[in-house]
Short mmCIF file of C-alpha atoms and ligand atoms in Angstrom, two decimals:
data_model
loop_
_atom_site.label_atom_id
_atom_site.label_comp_id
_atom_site.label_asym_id
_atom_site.label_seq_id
_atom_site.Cartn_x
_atom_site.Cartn_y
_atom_site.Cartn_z
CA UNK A 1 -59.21 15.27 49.42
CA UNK A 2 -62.58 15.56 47.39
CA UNK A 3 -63.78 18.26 48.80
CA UNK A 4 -66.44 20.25 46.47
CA UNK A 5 -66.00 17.52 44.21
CA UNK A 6 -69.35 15.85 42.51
CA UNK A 7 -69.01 12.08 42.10
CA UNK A 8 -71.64 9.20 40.15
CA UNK A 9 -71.23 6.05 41.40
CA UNK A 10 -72.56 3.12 39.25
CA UNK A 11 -74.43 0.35 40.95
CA UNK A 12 -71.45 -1.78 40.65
CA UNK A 13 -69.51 0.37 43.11
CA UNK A 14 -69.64 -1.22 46.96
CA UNK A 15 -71.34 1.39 49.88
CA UNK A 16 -67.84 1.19 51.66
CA UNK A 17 -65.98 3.14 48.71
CA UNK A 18 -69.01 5.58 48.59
CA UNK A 19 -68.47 6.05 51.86
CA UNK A 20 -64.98 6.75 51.78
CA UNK A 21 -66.00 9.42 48.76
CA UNK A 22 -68.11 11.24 51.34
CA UNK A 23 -65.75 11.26 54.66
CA UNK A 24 -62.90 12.66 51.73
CA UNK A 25 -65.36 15.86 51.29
CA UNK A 26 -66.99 14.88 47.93
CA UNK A 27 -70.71 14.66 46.88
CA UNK A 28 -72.79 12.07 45.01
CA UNK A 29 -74.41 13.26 42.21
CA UNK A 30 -76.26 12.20 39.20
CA UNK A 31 -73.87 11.35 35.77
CA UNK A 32 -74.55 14.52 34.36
CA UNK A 33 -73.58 16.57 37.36
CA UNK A 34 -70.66 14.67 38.39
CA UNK A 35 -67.10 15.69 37.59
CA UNK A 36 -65.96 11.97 38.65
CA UNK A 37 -67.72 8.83 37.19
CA UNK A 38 -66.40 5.55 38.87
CA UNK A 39 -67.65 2.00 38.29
CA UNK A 40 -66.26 -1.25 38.99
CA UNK A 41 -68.21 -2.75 36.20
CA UNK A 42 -68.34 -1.26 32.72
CA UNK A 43 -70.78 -4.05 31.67
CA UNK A 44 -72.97 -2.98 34.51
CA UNK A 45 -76.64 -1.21 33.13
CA UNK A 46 -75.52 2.02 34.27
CA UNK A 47 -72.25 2.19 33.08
CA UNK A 48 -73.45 0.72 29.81
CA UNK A 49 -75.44 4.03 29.71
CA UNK A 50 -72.81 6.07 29.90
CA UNK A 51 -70.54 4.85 27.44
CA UNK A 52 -73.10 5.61 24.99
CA UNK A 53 -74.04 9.22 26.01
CA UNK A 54 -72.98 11.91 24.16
CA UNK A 55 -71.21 12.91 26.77
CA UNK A 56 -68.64 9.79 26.47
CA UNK A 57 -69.10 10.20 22.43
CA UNK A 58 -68.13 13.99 22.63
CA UNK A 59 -65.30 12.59 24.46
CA UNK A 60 -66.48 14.31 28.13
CA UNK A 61 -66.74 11.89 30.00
CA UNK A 62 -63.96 8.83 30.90
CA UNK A 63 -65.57 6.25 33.40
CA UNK A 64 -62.49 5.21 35.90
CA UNK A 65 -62.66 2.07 38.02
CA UNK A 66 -64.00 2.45 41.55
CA UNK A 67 -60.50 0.92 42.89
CA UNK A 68 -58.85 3.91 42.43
CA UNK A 69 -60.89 5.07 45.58
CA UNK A 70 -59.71 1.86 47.54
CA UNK A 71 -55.98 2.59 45.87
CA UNK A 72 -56.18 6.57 47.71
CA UNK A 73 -57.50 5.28 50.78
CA UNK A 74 -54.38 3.08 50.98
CA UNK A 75 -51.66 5.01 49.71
CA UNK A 76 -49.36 6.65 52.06
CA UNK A 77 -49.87 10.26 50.28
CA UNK A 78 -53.18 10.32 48.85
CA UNK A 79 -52.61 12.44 46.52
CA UNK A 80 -50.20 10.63 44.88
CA UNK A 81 -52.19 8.15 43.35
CA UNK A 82 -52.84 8.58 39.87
CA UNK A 83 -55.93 8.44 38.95
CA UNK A 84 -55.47 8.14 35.17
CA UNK A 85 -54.22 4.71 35.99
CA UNK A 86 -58.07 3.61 36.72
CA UNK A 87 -59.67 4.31 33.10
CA UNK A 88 -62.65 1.90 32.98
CA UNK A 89 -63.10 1.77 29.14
CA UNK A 90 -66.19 -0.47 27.45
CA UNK A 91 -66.30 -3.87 28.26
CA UNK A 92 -66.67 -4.96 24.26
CA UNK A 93 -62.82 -3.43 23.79
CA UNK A 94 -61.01 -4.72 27.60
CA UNK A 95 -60.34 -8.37 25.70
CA UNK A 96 -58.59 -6.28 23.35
CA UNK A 97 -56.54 -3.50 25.13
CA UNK A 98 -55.46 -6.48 27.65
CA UNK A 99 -54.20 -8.70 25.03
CA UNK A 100 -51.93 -5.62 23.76
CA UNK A 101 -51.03 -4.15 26.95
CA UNK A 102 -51.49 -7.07 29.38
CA UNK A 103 -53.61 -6.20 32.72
CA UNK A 104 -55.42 -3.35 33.78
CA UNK A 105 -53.71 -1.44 36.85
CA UNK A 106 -57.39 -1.79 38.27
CA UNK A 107 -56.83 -6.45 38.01
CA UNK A 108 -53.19 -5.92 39.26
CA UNK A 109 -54.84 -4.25 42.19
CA UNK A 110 -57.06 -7.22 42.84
CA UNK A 111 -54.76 -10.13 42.10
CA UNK A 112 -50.99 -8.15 42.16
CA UNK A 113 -49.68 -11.54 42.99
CA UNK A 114 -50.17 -12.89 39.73
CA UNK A 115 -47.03 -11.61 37.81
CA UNK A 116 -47.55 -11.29 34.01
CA UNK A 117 -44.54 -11.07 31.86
CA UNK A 118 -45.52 -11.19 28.05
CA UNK A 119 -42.30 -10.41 25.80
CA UNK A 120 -43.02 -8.79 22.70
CA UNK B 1 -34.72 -3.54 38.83
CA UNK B 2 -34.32 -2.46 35.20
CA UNK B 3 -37.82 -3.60 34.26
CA UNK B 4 -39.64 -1.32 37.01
CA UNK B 5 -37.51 1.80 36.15
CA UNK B 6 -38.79 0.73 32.18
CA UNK B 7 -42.24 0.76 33.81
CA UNK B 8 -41.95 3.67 35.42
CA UNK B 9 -40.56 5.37 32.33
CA UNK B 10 -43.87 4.23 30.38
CA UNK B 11 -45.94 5.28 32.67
CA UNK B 12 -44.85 8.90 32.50
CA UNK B 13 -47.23 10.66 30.20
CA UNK B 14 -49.63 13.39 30.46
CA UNK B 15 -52.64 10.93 31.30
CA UNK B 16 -50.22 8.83 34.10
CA UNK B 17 -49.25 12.47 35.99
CA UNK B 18 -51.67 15.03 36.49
CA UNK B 19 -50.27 18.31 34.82
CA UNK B 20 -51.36 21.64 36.76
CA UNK B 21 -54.94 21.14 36.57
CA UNK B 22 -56.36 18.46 38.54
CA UNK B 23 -57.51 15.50 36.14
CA UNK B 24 -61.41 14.35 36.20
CA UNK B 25 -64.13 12.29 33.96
CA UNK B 26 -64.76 15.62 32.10
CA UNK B 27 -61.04 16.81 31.10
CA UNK B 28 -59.35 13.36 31.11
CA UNK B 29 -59.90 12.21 27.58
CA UNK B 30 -59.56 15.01 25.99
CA UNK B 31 -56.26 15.80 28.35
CA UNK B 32 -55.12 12.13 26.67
CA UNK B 33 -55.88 13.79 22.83
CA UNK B 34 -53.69 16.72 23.46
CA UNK B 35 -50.32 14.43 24.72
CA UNK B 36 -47.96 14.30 22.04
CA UNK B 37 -46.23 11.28 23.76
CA UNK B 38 -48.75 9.11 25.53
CA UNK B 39 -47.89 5.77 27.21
CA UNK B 40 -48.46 2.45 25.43
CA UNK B 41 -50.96 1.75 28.06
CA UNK B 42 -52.86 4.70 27.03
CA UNK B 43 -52.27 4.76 23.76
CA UNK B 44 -54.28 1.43 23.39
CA UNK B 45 -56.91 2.68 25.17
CA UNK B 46 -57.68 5.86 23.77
CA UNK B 47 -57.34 4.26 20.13
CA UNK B 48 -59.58 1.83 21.57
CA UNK B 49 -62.16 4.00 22.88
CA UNK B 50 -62.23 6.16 19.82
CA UNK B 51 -62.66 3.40 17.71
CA UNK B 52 -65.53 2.87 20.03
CA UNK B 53 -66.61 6.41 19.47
CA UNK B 54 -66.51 6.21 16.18
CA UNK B 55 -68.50 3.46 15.72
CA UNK B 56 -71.15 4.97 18.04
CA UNK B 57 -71.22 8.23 16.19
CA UNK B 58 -72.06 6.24 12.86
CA UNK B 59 -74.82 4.61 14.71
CA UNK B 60 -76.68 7.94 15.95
CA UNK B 61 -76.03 9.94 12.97
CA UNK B 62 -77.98 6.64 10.84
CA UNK B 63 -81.15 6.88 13.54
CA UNK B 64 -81.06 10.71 13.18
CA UNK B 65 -81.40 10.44 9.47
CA UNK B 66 -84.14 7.76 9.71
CA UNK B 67 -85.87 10.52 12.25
CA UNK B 68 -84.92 13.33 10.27
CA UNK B 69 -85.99 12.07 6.70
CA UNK B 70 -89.96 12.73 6.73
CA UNK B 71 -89.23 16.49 8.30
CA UNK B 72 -86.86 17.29 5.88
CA UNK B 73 -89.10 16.56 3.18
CA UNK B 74 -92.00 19.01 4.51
CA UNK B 75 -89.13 21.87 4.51
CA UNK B 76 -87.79 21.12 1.02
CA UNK B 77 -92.02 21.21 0.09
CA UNK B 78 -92.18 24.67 1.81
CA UNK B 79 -89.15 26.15 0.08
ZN1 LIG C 201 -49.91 7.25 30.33
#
């Protein structure tokens, strides 16, 4: 599924979901290389570094959480995961996008049994 | 019921489905930009991030000055 694909994995991100990165056809690379930047810790040293590149500035590079790996290797049709569901944005701004939009898909996936209904 | 299809629904723009190219960390945001109707969900977070952005931006163009400032002078003695 990742085939030719270049991927940077921050040192936040567990071996197993590397692993699965490689036995789907894709690469591990440095940040600059990769097409894919995954983390499962945006207040992790090496994330922090990327959110202030100028890559991230120049708006080229979106860090998604690591899960989304985890979410493909359990989905029925791989490809049908969307991986736009798994932005990882800076951890100074999560406090705020979660108290406006409630959990990230990337929580739900860790604790989905915890049902949040916030009416506006 | 009613509440997933509403989810569903608000899911449903160009950052939540991948739109003939295939989405990655390089085309995403900028993907996001171009969506005349994005999702709440990433609405938030791309005015979030570009606040971010923003605020970065400021930040590097100050320390450029600060490194620029003595250089600039030579030139403006050469000219
Ligand atoms: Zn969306």
């Amino acid at each position: 599924m990742f085939q030719g694909q270049r991927g940077w994995f921050c040192g936040s991100v567990s071996q197993d979901l590397r692993q699965f990165w490689v036995a789907e056809g894709g690469t591990v690379s440095d940040a600059e290389a990769a097409e894919f930047l995954f983390s499962c810790d945006a207040s992790h040293p090496d994330t922090l570094r990327i959110y202030q590149s100028l890559d991230y500035i120049e708006d080229n590079a979106t860090v998604f959480h690591a899960y989304y790996l985890s979410a493909v290797a359990n989905a029925e049709i791989k490809n049908s995961v969307a991986l736009g569901h798994f932005v990882l944005p800076p951890a100074c701004l999560q406090k705020e996008i979660r108290r406006k939009i409630g959990s990230f898909i990337w929580e739900q996936e860790q604790h989905f049994l915890i049902e949040k209904h916030d009416e506006v | 019921a009613t509440d997933n299809c509403s989810k569903m629904l608000n899911y449903r723009c160009s950052g939540c489905i991948a739109v003939g190219k295939p989405l990655n960390s390089r085309n995403f945001t900028k993907l996001l930009h171009s969506c005349p109707y994005q999702c709440d969900r990433h609405k938030v977070i791309v005015e979030a991030e570009d606040r971010y952005k923003n605020e970065l931006r400021k930040s590097l163009i100050c320390s450029k000055k600060i490194l620029l400032t003595p250089r600039r002078r030579q030139l403006s003695i050469k000219y």
